[in-house]
JSON list of C-alpha atoms and ligand atoms in Angstrom, two decimals:
[
{"chain": "A", "resi": 1, "resn": "MET", "atom": "CA", "xyz": [-0.11, 0.12, 0.15]},
{"chain": "A", "resi": 2, "resn": "SER", "atom": "CA", "xyz": [1.45, 3.27, -1.02]},
{"chain": "A", "resi": 3, "resn": "ALA", "atom": "CA", "xyz": [1.70, 6.18, 1.43]},
{"chain": "A", "resi": 4, "resn": "ILE", "atom": "CA", "xyz": [-1.53, 8.24, 1.71]},
{"chain": "A", "resi": 5, "resn": "PHE", "atom": "CA", "xyz": [-2.44, 11.32, -0.08]},
{"chain": "A", "resi": 6, "resn": "ASP", "atom": "CA", "xyz": [-4.86, 13.54, 2.03]},
{"chain": "A", "resi": 7, "resn": "ALA", "atom": "CA", "xyz": [-6.59, 16.09, -0.04]},
{"chain": "A", "resi": 8, "resn": "HIS", "atom": "CA", "xyz": [-8.34, 17.95, 2.86]},
{"chain": "A", "resi": 9, "resn": "MET", "atom": "CA", "xyz": [-6.63, 19.30, 5.98]},
{"chain": "A", "resi": 10, "resn": "HIS", "atom": "CA", "xyz": [-6.95, 22.71, 7.78]},
{"chain": "A", "resi": 11, "resn": "VAL", "atom": "CA", "xyz": [-4.18, 24.30, 9.49]},
{"chain": "A", "resi": 12, "resn": "GLY", "atom": "CA", "xyz": [-4.65, 27.22, 12.08]},
{"chain": "A", "resi": 13, "resn": "GLU", "atom": "CA", "xyz": [-6.86, 27.87, 14.99]},
{"chain": "A", "resi": 14, "resn": "PHE", "atom": "CA", "xyz": [-10.74, 27.10, 15.19]},
{"chain": "A", "resi": 15, "resn": "PRO", "atom": "CA", "xyz": [-11.97, 28.28, 18.49]},
{"chain": "A", "resi": 16, "resn": "LEU", "atom": "CA", "xyz": [-15.61, 27.62, 17.70]},
{"chain": "A", "resi": 17, "resn": "PHE", "atom": "CA", "xyz": [-14.78, 23.88, 17.55]},
{"chain": "A", "resi": 18, "resn": "ASP", "atom": "CA", "xyz": [-11.92, 23.85, 20.08]},
{"chain": "A", "resi": 19, "resn": "VAL", "atom": "CA", "xyz": [-9.60, 22.26, 17.58]},
{"chain": "A", "resi": 20, "resn": "ARG", "atom": "CA", "xyz": [-6.39, 23.49, 16.07]},
{"chain": "A", "resi": 21, "resn": "LEU", "atom": "CA", "xyz": [-3.37, 22.22, 13.74]},
{"chain": "A", "resi": 22, "resn": "ASP", "atom": "CA", "xyz": [-0.25, 23.76, 13.73]},
{"chain": "A", "resi": 23, "resn": "ARG", "atom": "CA", "xyz": [2.87, 22.95, 11.57]},
{"chain": "A", "resi": 24, "resn": "ASP", "atom": "CA", "xyz": [4.18, 20.55, 14.44]},
{"chain": "A", "resi": 25, "resn": "GLY", "atom": "CA", "xyz": [0.86, 19.05, 14.82]},
{"chain": "A", "resi": 26, "resn": "LEU", "atom": "CA", "xyz": [0.44, 18.60, 11.10]},
{"chain": "A", "resi": 27, "resn": "VAL", "atom": "CA", "xyz": [3.99, 16.73, 10.99]},
{"chain": "A", "resi": 28, "resn": "GLU", "atom": "CA", "xyz": [2.76, 14.47, 13.73]},
{"chain": "A", "resi": 29, "resn": "LEU", "atom": "CA", "xyz": [-0.66, 13.79, 12.18]},
{"chain": "A", "resi": 30, "resn": "MET", "atom": "CA", "xyz": [0.90, 12.83, 8.87]},
{"chain": "A", "resi": 31, "resn": "ALA", "atom": "CA", "xyz": [3.75, 10.52, 10.30]},
{"chain": "A", "resi": 32, "resn": "ALA", "atom": "CA", "xyz": [1.12, 8.68, 12.54]},
{"chain": "A", "resi": 33, "resn": "ASN", "atom": "CA", "xyz": [-1.23, 8.05, 9.58]},
{"chain": "A", "resi": 34, "resn": "ARG", "atom": "CA", "xyz": [1.24, 7.21, 6.77]},
{"chain": "A", "resi": 35, "resn": "ILE", "atom": "CA", "xyz": [0.30, 10.45, 4.99]},
{"chain": "A", "resi": 36, "resn": "ASP", "atom": "CA", "xyz": [3.35, 11.61, 2.90]},
{"chain": "A", "resi": 37, "resn": "SER", "atom": "CA", "xyz": [1.47, 14.38, 1.02]},
{"chain": "A", "resi": 38, "resn": "CYS", "atom": "CA", "xyz": [-1.43, 16.46, 1.68]},
{"chain": "A", "resi": 39, "resn": "LEU", "atom": "CA", "xyz": [-3.41, 19.63, 0.82]},
{"chain": "A", "resi": 40, "resn": "VAL", "atom": "CA", "xyz": [-3.74, 22.30, 3.63]},
{"chain": "A", "resi": 41, "resn": "PHE", "atom": "CA", "xyz": [-5.75, 25.35, 3.67]},
{"chain": "A", "resi": 42, "resn": "HIS", "atom": "CA", "xyz": [-7.04, 28.35, 5.90]},
{"chain": "A", "resi": 43, "resn": "PRO", "atom": "CA", "xyz": [-8.58, 31.72, 5.06]},
{"chain": "A", "resi": 44, "resn": "ASP", "atom": "CA", "xyz": [-5.08, 33.38, 6.25]},
{"chain": "A", "resi": 45, "resn": "ASN", "atom": "CA", "xyz": [-3.19, 32.22, 3.10]},
{"chain": "A", "resi": 46, "resn": "GLU", "atom": "CA", "xyz": [0.09, 33.72, 4.38]},
{"chain": "A", "resi": 47, "resn": "TYR", "atom": "CA", "xyz": [-0.20, 31.30, 7.31]},
{"chain": "A", "resi": 48, "resn": "VAL", "atom": "CA", "xyz": [-0.58, 28.38, 5.06]},
{"chain": "A", "resi": 49, "resn": "ARG", "atom": "CA", "xyz": [2.27, 29.60, 2.88]},
{"chain": "A", "resi": 50, "resn": "GLY", "atom": "CA", "xyz": [4.59, 29.35, 6.03]},
{"chain": "A", "resi": 51, "resn": "VAL", "atom": "CA", "xyz": [3.28, 26.00, 6.69]},
{"chain": "A", "resi": 52, "resn": "VAL", "atom": "CA", "xyz": [3.85, 24.50, 3.24]},
{"chain": "A", "resi": 53, "resn": "GLU", "atom": "CA", "xyz": [7.16, 25.98, 3.00]},
{"chain": "A", "resi": 54, "resn": "ASP", "atom": "CA", "xyz": [8.18, 24.30, 6.14]},
{"chain": "A", "resi": 55, "resn": "VAL", "atom": "CA", "xyz": [6.48, 20.83, 6.14]},
{"chain": "A", "resi": 56, "resn": "PRO", "atom": "CA", "xyz": [7.97, 18.31, 3.55]},
{"chain": "A", "resi": 57, "resn": "GLY", "atom": "CA", "xyz": [4.90, 16.91, 1.67]},
{"chain": "A", "resi": 58, "resn": "ALA", "atom": "CA", "xyz": [2.42, 19.64, 2.59]},
{"chain": "A", "resi": 59, "resn": "TYR", "atom": "CA", "xyz": [0.91, 21.81, -0.20]},
{"chain": "A", "resi": 60, "resn": "GLY", "atom": "CA", "xyz": [-1.67, 24.51, -0.13]},
{"chain": "A", "resi": 61, "resn": "LEU", "atom": "CA", "xyz": [-4.80, 25.38, -1.87]},
{"chain": "A", "resi": 62, "resn": "VAL", "atom": "CA", "xyz": [-5.40, 29.15, -1.86]},
{"chain": "A", "resi": 63, "resn": "TRP", "atom": "CA", "xyz": [-8.43, 30.07, 0.08]},
{"chain": "A", "resi": 64, "resn": "ALA", "atom": "CA", "xyz": [-10.14, 32.32, -2.39]},
{"chain": "A", "resi": 65, "resn": "ASN", "atom": "CA", "xyz": [-13.01, 34.64, -1.20]},
{"chain": "A", "resi": 66, "resn": "PRO", "atom": "CA", "xyz": [-14.65, 36.29, -4.20]},
{"chain": "A", "resi": 67, "resn": "ARG", "atom": "CA", "xyz": [-16.45, 38.63, -2.12]},
{"chain": "A", "resi": 68, "resn": "LEU", "atom": "CA", "xyz": [-13.21, 40.27, -0.96]},
{"chain": "A", "resi": 69, "resn": "PRO", "atom": "CA", "xyz": [-11.81, 43.01, -3.19]},
{"chain": "A", "resi": 70, "resn": "GLY", "atom": "CA", "xyz": [-8.52, 42.13, -4.79]},
{"chain": "A", "resi": 71, "resn": "PHE", "atom": "CA", "xyz": [-9.11, 38.38, -4.13]},
{"chain": "A", "resi": 72, "resn": "LEU", "atom": "CA", "xyz": [-8.46, 37.44, -7.87]},
{"chain": "A", "resi": 73, "resn": "GLY", "atom": "CA", "xyz": [-4.83, 39.28, -7.87]},
{"chain": "A", "resi": 74, "resn": "GLN", "atom": "CA", "xyz": [-4.05, 37.52, -4.62]},
{"chain": "A", "resi": 75, "resn": "ALA", "atom": "CA", "xyz": [-4.93, 34.14, -5.62]},
{"chain": "A", "resi": 76, "resn": "GLU", "atom": "CA", "xyz": [-3.03, 34.60, -9.24]},
{"chain": "A", "resi": 77, "resn": "GLU", "atom": "CA", "xyz": [0.01, 35.64, -7.29]},
{"chain": "A", "resi": 78, "resn": "LEU", "atom": "CA", "xyz": [-0.11, 32.64, -4.46]},
{"chain": "A", "resi": 79, "resn": "LEU", "atom": "CA", "xyz": [-0.94, 30.24, -7.55]},
{"chain": "A", "resi": 80, "resn": "ASP", "atom": "CA", "xyz": [2.61, 31.13, -9.03]},
{"chain": "A", "resi": 81, "resn": "HIS", "atom": "CA", "xyz": [4.05, 29.67, -5.83]},
{"chain": "A", "resi": 82, "resn": "PRO", "atom": "CA", "xyz": [5.17, 26.18, -6.47]},
{"chain": "A", "resi": 83, "resn": "ARG", "atom": "CA", "xyz": [3.55, 24.77, -3.18]},
{"chain": "A", "resi": 84, "resn": "PHE", "atom": "CA", "xyz": [0.09, 26.05, -3.93]},
{"chain": "A", "resi": 85, "resn": "LEU", "atom": "CA", "xyz": [-1.75, 23.45, -6.32]},
{"chain": "A", "resi": 86, "resn": "GLY", "atom": "CA", "xyz": [-5.35, 24.96, -6.65]},
{"chain": "A", "resi": 87, "resn": "VAL", "atom": "CA", "xyz": [-7.98, 26.74, -4.84]},
{"chain": "A", "resi": 88, "resn": "LYS", "atom": "CA", "xyz": [-10.40, 26.13, -2.18]},
{"chain": "A", "resi": 89, "resn": "LEU", "atom": "CA", "xyz": [-13.69, 27.73, -2.12]},
{"chain": "A", "resi": 90, "resn": "HIS", "atom": "CA", "xyz": [-16.14, 27.80, 0.88]},
{"chain": "A", "resi": 91, "resn": "PRO", "atom": "CA", "xyz": [-19.38, 29.52, -0.55]},
{"chain": "A", "resi": 92, "resn": "LEU", "atom": "CA", "xyz": [-21.36, 28.68, 2.68]},
{"chain": "A", "resi": 93, "resn": "LEU", "atom": "CA", "xyz": [-18.86, 30.61, 5.03]},
{"chain": "A", "resi": 94, "resn": "ASP", "atom": "CA", "xyz": [-17.90, 33.34, 2.66]},
{"chain": "A", "resi": 95, "resn": "GLY", "atom": "CA", "xyz": [-21.55, 33.74, 1.45]},
{"chain": "A", "resi": 96, "resn": "TYR", "atom": "CA", "xyz": [-22.06, 33.39, -2.50]},
{"chain": "A", "resi": 97, "resn": "HIS", "atom": "CA", "xyz": [-23.44, 31.00, -4.90]},
{"chain": "A", "resi": 98, "resn": "PRO", "atom": "CA", "xyz": [-20.76, 28.97, -6.42]},
{"chain": "A", "resi": 99, "resn": "ASN", "atom": "CA", "xyz": [-21.79, 29.97, -9.90]},
{"chain": "A", "resi": 100, "resn": "ASP", "atom": "CA", "xyz": [-22.12, 33.53, -8.91]},
{"chain": "A", "resi": 101, "resn": "PRO", "atom": "CA", "xyz": [-20.51, 35.81, -11.81]},
{"chain": "A", "resi": 102, "resn": "ILE", "atom": "CA", "xyz": [-18.09, 36.96, -9.21]},
{"chain": "A", "resi": 103, "resn": "VAL", "atom": "CA", "xyz": [-16.51, 33.45, -9.19]},
{"chain": "A", "resi": 104, "resn": "HIS", "atom": "CA", "xyz": [-16.06, 33.15, -12.91]},
{"chain": "A", "resi": 105, "resn": "PRO", "atom": "CA", "xyz": [-12.84, 35.23, -13.57]},
{"chain": "A", "resi": 106, "resn": "LEU", "atom": "CA", "xyz": [-11.12, 32.78, -10.87]},
{"chain": "A", "resi": 107, "resn": "ALA", "atom": "CA", "xyz": [-12.67, 29.69, -12.57]},
{"chain": "A", "resi": 108, "resn": "ALA", "atom": "CA", "xyz": [-11.39, 30.87, -15.84]},
{"chain": "A", "resi": 109, "resn": "LEU", "atom": "CA", "xyz": [-7.80, 31.45, -14.24]},
{"chain": "A", "resi": 110, "resn": "LEU", "atom": "CA", "xyz": [-7.73, 27.91, -12.80]},
{"chain": "A", "resi": 111, "resn": "ALA", "atom": "CA", "xyz": [-9.17, 26.37, -16.16]},
{"chain": "A", "resi": 112, "resn": "GLY", "atom": "CA", "xyz": [-6.47, 28.19, -18.16]},
{"chain": "A", "resi": 113, "resn": "ARG", "atom": "CA", "xyz": [-3.68, 26.75, -15.81]},
{"chain": "A", "resi": 114, "resn": "GLY", "atom": "CA", "xyz": [-5.18, 23.38, -15.49]},
{"chain": "A", "resi": 115, "resn": "LEU", "atom": "CA", "xyz": [-5.41, 23.82, -11.78]},
{"chain": "A", "resi": 116, "resn": "PRO", "atom": "CA", "xyz": [-8.39, 22.11, -9.82]},
{"chain": "A", "resi": 117, "resn": "VAL", "atom": "CA", "xyz": [-10.71, 23.78, -7.46]},
{"chain": "A", "resi": 118, "resn": "LEU", "atom": "CA", "xyz": [-11.97, 21.98, -4.00]},
{"chain": "A", "resi": 119, "resn": "VAL", "atom": "CA", "xyz": [-15.53, 23.22, -3.14]},
{"chain": "A", "resi": 120, "resn": "HIS", "atom": "CA", "xyz": [-17.12, 22.55, 0.20]},
{"chain": "A", "resi": 121, "resn": "CYS", "atom": "CA", "xyz": [-20.07, 20.43, -0.50]},
{"chain": "A", "resi": 122, "resn": "GLY", "atom": "CA", "xyz": [-22.89, 19.45, 1.60]},
{"chain": "A", "resi": 123, "resn": "HIS", "atom": "CA", "xyz": [-24.86, 22.35, 3.43]},
{"chain": "A", "resi": 124, "resn": "PRO", "atom": "CA", "xyz": [-27.77, 24.61, 2.19]},
{"chain": "A", "resi": 125, "resn": "ILE", "atom": "CA", "xyz": [-27.92, 27.28, 0.79]},
{"chain": "A", "resi": 126, "resn": "PHE", "atom": "CA", "xyz": [-24.81, 27.82, -1.05]},
{"chain": "A", "resi": 127, "resn": "THR", "atom": "CA", "xyz": [-22.82, 24.42, -1.03]},
{"chain": "A", "resi": 128, "resn": "LEU", "atom": "CA", "xyz": [-25.60, 21.86, -2.49]},
{"chain": "A", "resi": 129, "resn": "PRO", "atom": "CA", "xyz": [-23.95, 19.56, -5.14]},
{"chain": "A", "resi": 130, "resn": "TRP", "atom": "CA", "xyz": [-26.68, 20.89, -7.64]},
{"chain": "A", "resi": 131, "resn": "SER", "atom": "CA", "xyz": [-25.32, 24.51, -7.24]},
{"chain": "A", "resi": 132, "resn": "ILE", "atom": "CA", "xyz": [-21.71, 23.53, -7.58]},
{"chain": "A", "resi": 133, "resn": "GLU", "atom": "CA", "xyz": [-22.79, 21.45, -10.71]},
{"chain": "A", "resi": 134, "resn": "GLU", "atom": "CA", "xyz": [-23.83, 24.76, -12.13]},
{"chain": "A", "resi": 135, "resn": "LEU", "atom": "CA", "xyz": [-20.15, 26.20, -11.72]},
{"chain": "A", "resi": 136, "resn": "ALA", "atom": "CA", "xyz": [-18.93, 22.92, -13.37]},
{"chain": "A", "resi": 137, "resn": "ARG", "atom": "CA", "xyz": [-21.38, 23.27, -16.26]},
{"chain": "A", "resi": 138, "resn": "SER", "atom": "CA", "xyz": [-20.11, 26.81, -16.79]},
{"chain": "A", "resi": 139, "resn": "PHE", "atom": "CA", "xyz": [-16.44, 25.74, -17.06]},
{"chain": "A", "resi": 140, "resn": "PRO", "atom": "CA", "xyz": [-16.32, 22.13, -18.71]},
{"chain": "A", "resi": 141, "resn": "THR", "atom": "CA", "xyz": [-12.49, 22.11, -18.58]},
{"chain": "A", "resi": 142, "resn": "LEU", "atom": "CA", "xyz": [-12.14, 23.09, -14.69]},
{"chain": "A", "resi": 143, "resn": "ARG", "atom": "CA", "xyz": [-11.60, 20.06, -12.49]},
{"chain": "A", "resi": 144, "resn": "VAL", "atom": "CA", "xyz": [-13.97, 20.50, -9.63]},
{"chain": "A", "resi": 145, "resn": "VAL", "atom": "CA", "xyz": [-13.78, 18.54, -6.61]},
{"chain": "A", "resi": 146, "resn": "LEU", "atom": "CA", "xyz": [-16.77, 18.25, -4.31]},
{"chain": "A", "resi": 147, "resn": "GLY", "atom": "CA", "xyz": [-15.32, 18.37, -0.69]},
{"chain": "A", "resi": 148, "resn": "HIS", "atom": "CA", "xyz": [-17.12, 16.09, 1.58]},
{"chain": "A", "resi": 149, "resn": "MET", "atom": "CA", "xyz": [-19.14, 14.55, -1.39]},
{"chain": "A", "resi": 150, "resn": "GLY", "atom": "CA", "xyz": [-22.48, 15.91, 0.21]},
{"chain": "A", "resi": 151, "resn": "HIS", "atom": "CA", "xyz": [-21.10, 15.66, 3.98]},
{"chain": "A", "resi": 152, "resn": "GLY", "atom": "CA", "xyz": [-23.79, 14.35, 6.38]},
{"chain": "A", "resi": 153, "resn": "ASN", "atom": "CA", "xyz": [-27.15, 14.16, 4.44]},
{"chain": "A", "resi": 154, "resn": "VAL", "atom": "CA", "xyz": [-27.76, 11.20, 2.17]},
{"chain": "A", "resi": 155, "resn": "VAL", "atom": "CA", "xyz": [-29.98, 13.07, -0.19]},
{"chain": "A", "resi": 156, "resn": "TYR", "atom": "CA", "xyz": [-26.94, 15.54, -0.89]},
{"chain": "A", "resi": 157, "resn": "ILE", "atom": "CA", "xyz": [-24.47, 12.53, -0.87]},
{"chain": "A", "resi": 158, "resn": "ASN", "atom": "CA", "xyz": [-26.55, 10.75, -3.56]},
{"chain": "A", "resi": 159, "resn": "ALA", "atom": "CA", "xyz": [-26.77, 13.94, -5.48]},
{"chain": "A", "resi": 160, "resn": "SER", "atom": "CA", "xyz": [-23.05, 14.50, -5.42]},
{"chain": "A", "resi": 161, "resn": "ILE", "atom": "CA", "xyz": [-22.35, 10.99, -6.86]},
{"chain": "A", "resi": 162, "resn": "ASP", "atom": "CA", "xyz": [-25.16, 11.90, -9.60]},
{"chain": "A", "resi": 163, "resn": "VAL", "atom": "CA", "xyz": [-23.33, 15.11, -10.34]},
{"chain": "A", "resi": 164, "resn": "ALA", "atom": "CA", "xyz": [-20.01, 13.40, -10.68]},
{"chain": "A", "resi": 165, "resn": "GLU", "atom": "CA", "xyz": [-21.46, 10.54, -12.68]},
{"chain": "A", "resi": 166, "resn": "ARG", "atom": "CA", "xyz": [-23.05, 12.89, -15.21]},
{"chain": "A", "resi": 167, "resn": "ASN", "atom": "CA", "xyz": [-19.87, 15.39, -15.35]},
{"chain": "A", "resi": 168, "resn": "PRO", "atom": "CA", "xyz": [-16.57, 13.75, -16.03]},
{"chain": "A", "resi": 169, "resn": "HIS", "atom": "CA", "xyz": [-14.51, 16.72, -14.87]},
{"chain": "A", "resi": 170, "resn": "VAL", "atom": "CA", "xyz": [-16.14, 16.51, -11.36]},
{"chain": "A", "resi": 171, "resn": "TYR", "atom": "CA", "xyz": [-14.24, 14.79, -8.53]},
{"chain": "A", "resi": 172, "resn": "LEU", "atom": "CA", "xyz": [-15.67, 13.33, -5.12]},
{"chain": "A", "resi": 173, "resn": "GLU", "atom": "CA", "xyz": [-13.67, 13.81, -1.98]},
{"chain": "A", "resi": 174, "resn": "THR", "atom": "CA", "xyz": [-14.52, 11.68, 0.97]},
{"chain": "A", "resi": 175, "resn": "SER", "atom": "CA", "xyz": [-13.80, 13.73, 4.36]},
{"chain": "A", "resi": 176, "resn": "GLY", "atom": "CA", "xyz": [-16.73, 13.94, 6.82]},
{"chain": "A", "resi": 177, "resn": "MET", "atom": "CA", "xyz": [-19.15, 11.74, 4.92]},
{"chain": "A", "resi": 178, "resn": "PRO", "atom": "CA", "xyz": [-20.17, 9.11, 7.36]},
{"chain": "A", "resi": 179, "resn": "MET", "atom": "CA", "xyz": [-21.37, 6.32, 5.01]},
{"chain": "A", "resi": 180, "resn": "HIS", "atom": "CA", "xyz": [-18.56, 3.93, 3.95]},
{"chain": "A", "resi": 181, "resn": "THR", "atom": "CA", "xyz": [-20.67, 2.11, 1.57]},
{"chain": "A", "resi": 182, "resn": "LYS", "atom": "CA", "xyz": [-21.26, 5.23, -0.44]},
{"chain": "A", "resi": 183, "resn": "ILE", "atom": "CA", "xyz": [-17.44, 5.37, -1.34]},
{"chain": "A", "resi": 184, "resn": "ARG", "atom": "CA", "xyz": [-17.84, 2.16, -2.92]},
{"chain": "A", "resi": 185, "resn": "GLU", "atom": "CA", "xyz": [-20.79, 3.37, -4.70]},
{"chain": "A", "resi": 186, "resn": "ALA", "atom": "CA", "xyz": [-19.11, 6.53, -5.80]},
{"chain": "A", "resi": 187, "resn": "VAL", "atom": "CA", "xyz": [-16.27, 4.63, -7.32]},
{"chain": "A", "resi": 188, "resn": "ARG", "atom": "CA", "xyz": [-18.62, 2.07, -9.14]},
{"chain": "A", "resi": 189, "resn": "ARG", "atom": "CA", "xyz": [-20.73, 4.96, -10.70]},
{"chain": "A", "resi": 190, "resn": "ALA", "atom": "CA", "xyz": [-18.06, 7.87, -11.17]},
{"chain": "A", "resi": 191, "resn": "GLY", "atom": "CA", "xyz": [-15.19, 5.39, -12.19]},
{"chain": "A", "resi": 192, "resn": "PRO", "atom": "CA", "xyz": [-11.95, 4.51, -10.40]},
{"chain": "A", "resi": 193, "resn": "ASN", "atom": "CA", "xyz": [-10.18, 7.63, -10.86]},
{"chain": "A", "resi": 194, "resn": "ARG", "atom": "CA", "xyz": [-12.41, 10.32, -9.48]},
{"chain": "A", "resi": 195, "resn": "VAL", "atom": "CA", "xyz": [-12.99, 9.45, -5.76]},
{"chain": "A", "resi": 196, "resn": "LEU", "atom": "CA", "xyz": [-10.17, 10.58, -3.55]},
{"chain": "A", "resi": 197, "resn": "TYR", "atom": "CA", "xyz": [-9.65, 10.55, 0.28]},
{"chain": "A", "resi": 198, "resn": "GLY", "atom": "CA", "xyz": [-9.51, 13.52, 2.48]},
{"chain": "A", "resi": 199, "resn": "SER", "atom": "CA", "xyz": [-9.71, 13.67, 6.31]},
{"chain": "A", "resi": 200, "resn": "ASP", "atom": "CA", "xyz": [-11.03, 17.18, 7.15]},
{"chain": "A", "resi": 201, "resn": "ALA", "atom": "CA", "xyz": [-8.43, 17.12, 10.00]},
{"chain": "A", "resi": 202, "resn": "PRO", "atom": "CA", "xyz": [-8.62, 18.56, 12.64]},
{"chain": "A", "resi": 203, "resn": "PHE", "atom": "CA", "xyz": [-12.45, 18.45, 12.46]},
{"chain": "A", "resi": 204, "resn": "HIS", "atom": "CA", "xyz": [-12.07, 14.80, 11.79]},
{"chain": "A", "resi": 205, "resn": "HIS", "atom": "CA", "xyz": [-9.41, 12.34, 12.45]},
{"chain": "A", "resi": 206, "resn": "PRO", "atom": "CA", "xyz": [-7.44, 10.87, 9.45]},
{"chain": "A", "resi": 207, "resn": "GLU", "atom": "CA", "xyz": [-7.52, 7.61, 11.36]},
{"chain": "A", "resi": 208, "resn": "VAL", "atom": "CA", "xyz": [-11.28, 7.34, 11.24]},
{"chain": "A", "resi": 209, "resn": "GLU", "atom": "CA", "xyz": [-11.42, 8.69, 7.77]},
{"chain": "A", "resi": 210, "resn": "ILE", "atom": "CA", "xyz": [-8.77, 6.28, 6.28]},
{"chain": "A", "resi": 211, "resn": "ARG", "atom": "CA", "xyz": [-10.51, 3.38, 8.05]},
{"chain": "A", "resi": 212, "resn": "LYS", "atom": "CA", "xyz": [-13.93, 4.47, 6.22]},
{"chain": "A", "resi": 213, "resn": "VAL", "atom": "CA", "xyz": [-12.29, 3.89, 2.86]},
{"chain": "A", "resi": 214, "resn": "GLU", "atom": "CA", "xyz": [-10.64, 0.66, 3.92]},
{"chain": "A", "resi": 215, "resn": "LEU", "atom": "CA", "xyz": [-13.94, -0.80, 5.13]},
{"chain": "A", "resi": 216, "resn": "SER", "atom": "CA", "xyz": [-15.95, 0.58, 1.92]},
{"chain": "A", "resi": 217, "resn": "GLY", "atom": "CA", "xyz": [-16.03, -2.84, 0.22]},
{"chain": "A", "resi": 218, "resn": "LEU", "atom": "CA", "xyz": [-13.87, -1.79, -2.45]},
{"chain": "A", "resi": 219, "resn": "GLU", "atom": "CA", "xyz": [-11.15, -4.10, -3.72]},
{"chain": "A", "resi": 220, "resn": "PRO", "atom": "CA", "xyz": [-7.59, -3.33, -2.49]},
{"chain": "A", "resi": 221, "resn": "ASP", "atom": "CA", "xyz": [-6.55, -1.83, -5.63]},
{"chain": "A", "resi": 222, "resn": "LEU", "atom": "CA", "xyz": [-9.33, 0.56, -5.53]},
{"chain": "A", "resi": 223, "resn": "VAL", "atom": "CA", "xyz": [-8.75, 1.31, -2.03]},
{"chain": "A", "resi": 224, "resn": "GLU", "atom": "CA", "xyz": [-5.21, 2.27, -2.92]},
{"chain": "A", "resi": 225, "resn": "ARG", "atom": "CA", "xyz": [-6.58, 4.41, -5.86]},
{"chain": "A", "resi": 226, "resn": "VAL", "atom": "CA", "xyz": [-8.89, 6.42, -3.29]},
{"chain": "A", "resi": 227, "resn": "LEU", "atom": "CA", "xyz": [-6.19, 6.68, -0.52]},
{"chain": "A", "resi": 228, "resn": "SER", "atom": "CA", "xyz": [-3.16, 7.35, -2.66]},
{"chain": "A", "resi": 229, "resn": "LEU", "atom": "CA", "xyz": [-3.36, 7.53, -6.20]},
{"chain": "A", "resi": 230, "resn": "ASN", "atom": "CA", "xyz": [-6.15, 9.62, -7.26]},
{"chain": "A", "resi": 231, "resn": "GLY", "atom": "CA", "xyz": [-5.04, 12.61, -5.19]},
{"chain": "A", "resi": 232, "resn": "ARG", "atom": "CA", "xyz": [-1.63, 12.45, -6.87]},
{"chain": "A", "resi": 233, "resn": "LEU", "atom": "CA", "xyz": [-3.14, 12.05, -10.30]},
{"chain": "A", "resi": 234, "resn": "LEU", "atom": "CA", "xyz": [-5.36, 15.18, -9.86]},
{"chain": "A", "resi": 235, "resn": "PHE", "atom": "CA", "xyz": [-3.17, 17.54, -7.83]},
{"chain": "A", "resi": 236, "resn": "PHE", "atom": "CA", "xyz": [0.55, 16.15, -8.80]},
{"chain": "A", "resi": 237, "resn": "GLY", "atom": "CA", "xyz": [-0.34, 15.19, -12.38]},
{"chain": "A", "resi": 238, "resn": "ASP", "atom": "CA", "xyz": [1.10, 11.50, -11.81]},
{"chain": "A", "resi": 239, "resn": "GLU", "atom": "CA", "xyz": [-0.51, 8.91, -9.77]},
{"chain": "A", "resi": 240, "resn": "ARG", "atom": "CA", "xyz": [3.10, 7.63, -8.55]},
{"chain": "A", "resi": 241, "resn": "ALA", "atom": "CA", "xyz": [4.66, 11.11, -7.94]},
{"chain": "A", "resi": 242, "resn": "SER", "atom": "CA", "xyz": [5.42, 12.48, -4.41]},
{"chain": "A", "resi": 243, "resn": "ALA", "atom": "CA", "xyz": [5.61, 16.02, -5.69]},
{"chain": "A", "resi": 244, "resn": "PRO", "atom": "CA", "xyz": [3.99, 18.04, -8.48]},
{"chain": "A", "resi": 245, "resn": "VAL", "atom": "CA", "xyz": [5.39, 16.96, -12.07]},
{"chain": "A", "resi": 246, "resn": "GLY", "atom": "CA", "xyz": [4.57, 18.19, -15.45]},
{"chain": "A", "resi": 247, "resn": "PRO", "atom": "CA", "xyz": [4.73, 21.49, -17.29]},
{"chain": "A", "resi": 248, "resn": "VAL", "atom": "CA", "xyz": [6.12, 24.40, -15.17]},
{"chain": "A", "resi": 249, "resn": "ARG", "atom": "CA", "xyz": [3.17, 26.66, -13.96]},
{"chain": "A", "resi": 250, "resn": "GLY", "atom": "CA", "xyz": [2.95, 30.25, -13.94]},
{"chain": "B", "resi": 1, "resn": "ZN", "atom": "ZN1", "xyz": [-12.94, 21.11, 5.63]}
]
């Protein structure tokens, strides 16, 4: 079994949840859970930059809030940094519809650079799978990851799998989604390359989230695809790589 690629981790302080993950905590969590590569994010992108420059195997997604003036220029600049591999959108927290025209210049930028976007998915009113599908439909070459693949509600989980099944550029990320059987169903319906593991640490524990994939009922080679290879393929450009490969971006 290859080392694990964790596509969804948060660094920083989260007082509302009484959880936190700093760079030392991240290093420990990675080592204890066979994670050699991960994506981290936080609304304070400068904090994330410090973490990813320090922690081997940690890469960032730029937290982009399209409601903030200057967000596009800031995102563009951060995406020139070799350790930022895409964008995280949280339309629920930041308050906008995923397919609002204010998102489109960013989506066009990402599509142009061939970088994915991970969108929090699973809560009304702004992060339902059907709304994120509207963004995906507007940008057919943009690779869109449904973070949490519907989260805790089976109606939204089913809809997330539907959205991935009908849109070949949509991916499903497993963090915080409680039903291990839905991981198997997602792989069966969306195909072997479009379901990827994430933990949502420190809100959820990697050990639990990894176990969920292991118990999903998938064959061992498909468990490995979800836990390791698919994240590398999407974010590194090569399913066996331990760092980004391919054309120089910028
Ligand atoms: Zn999260």
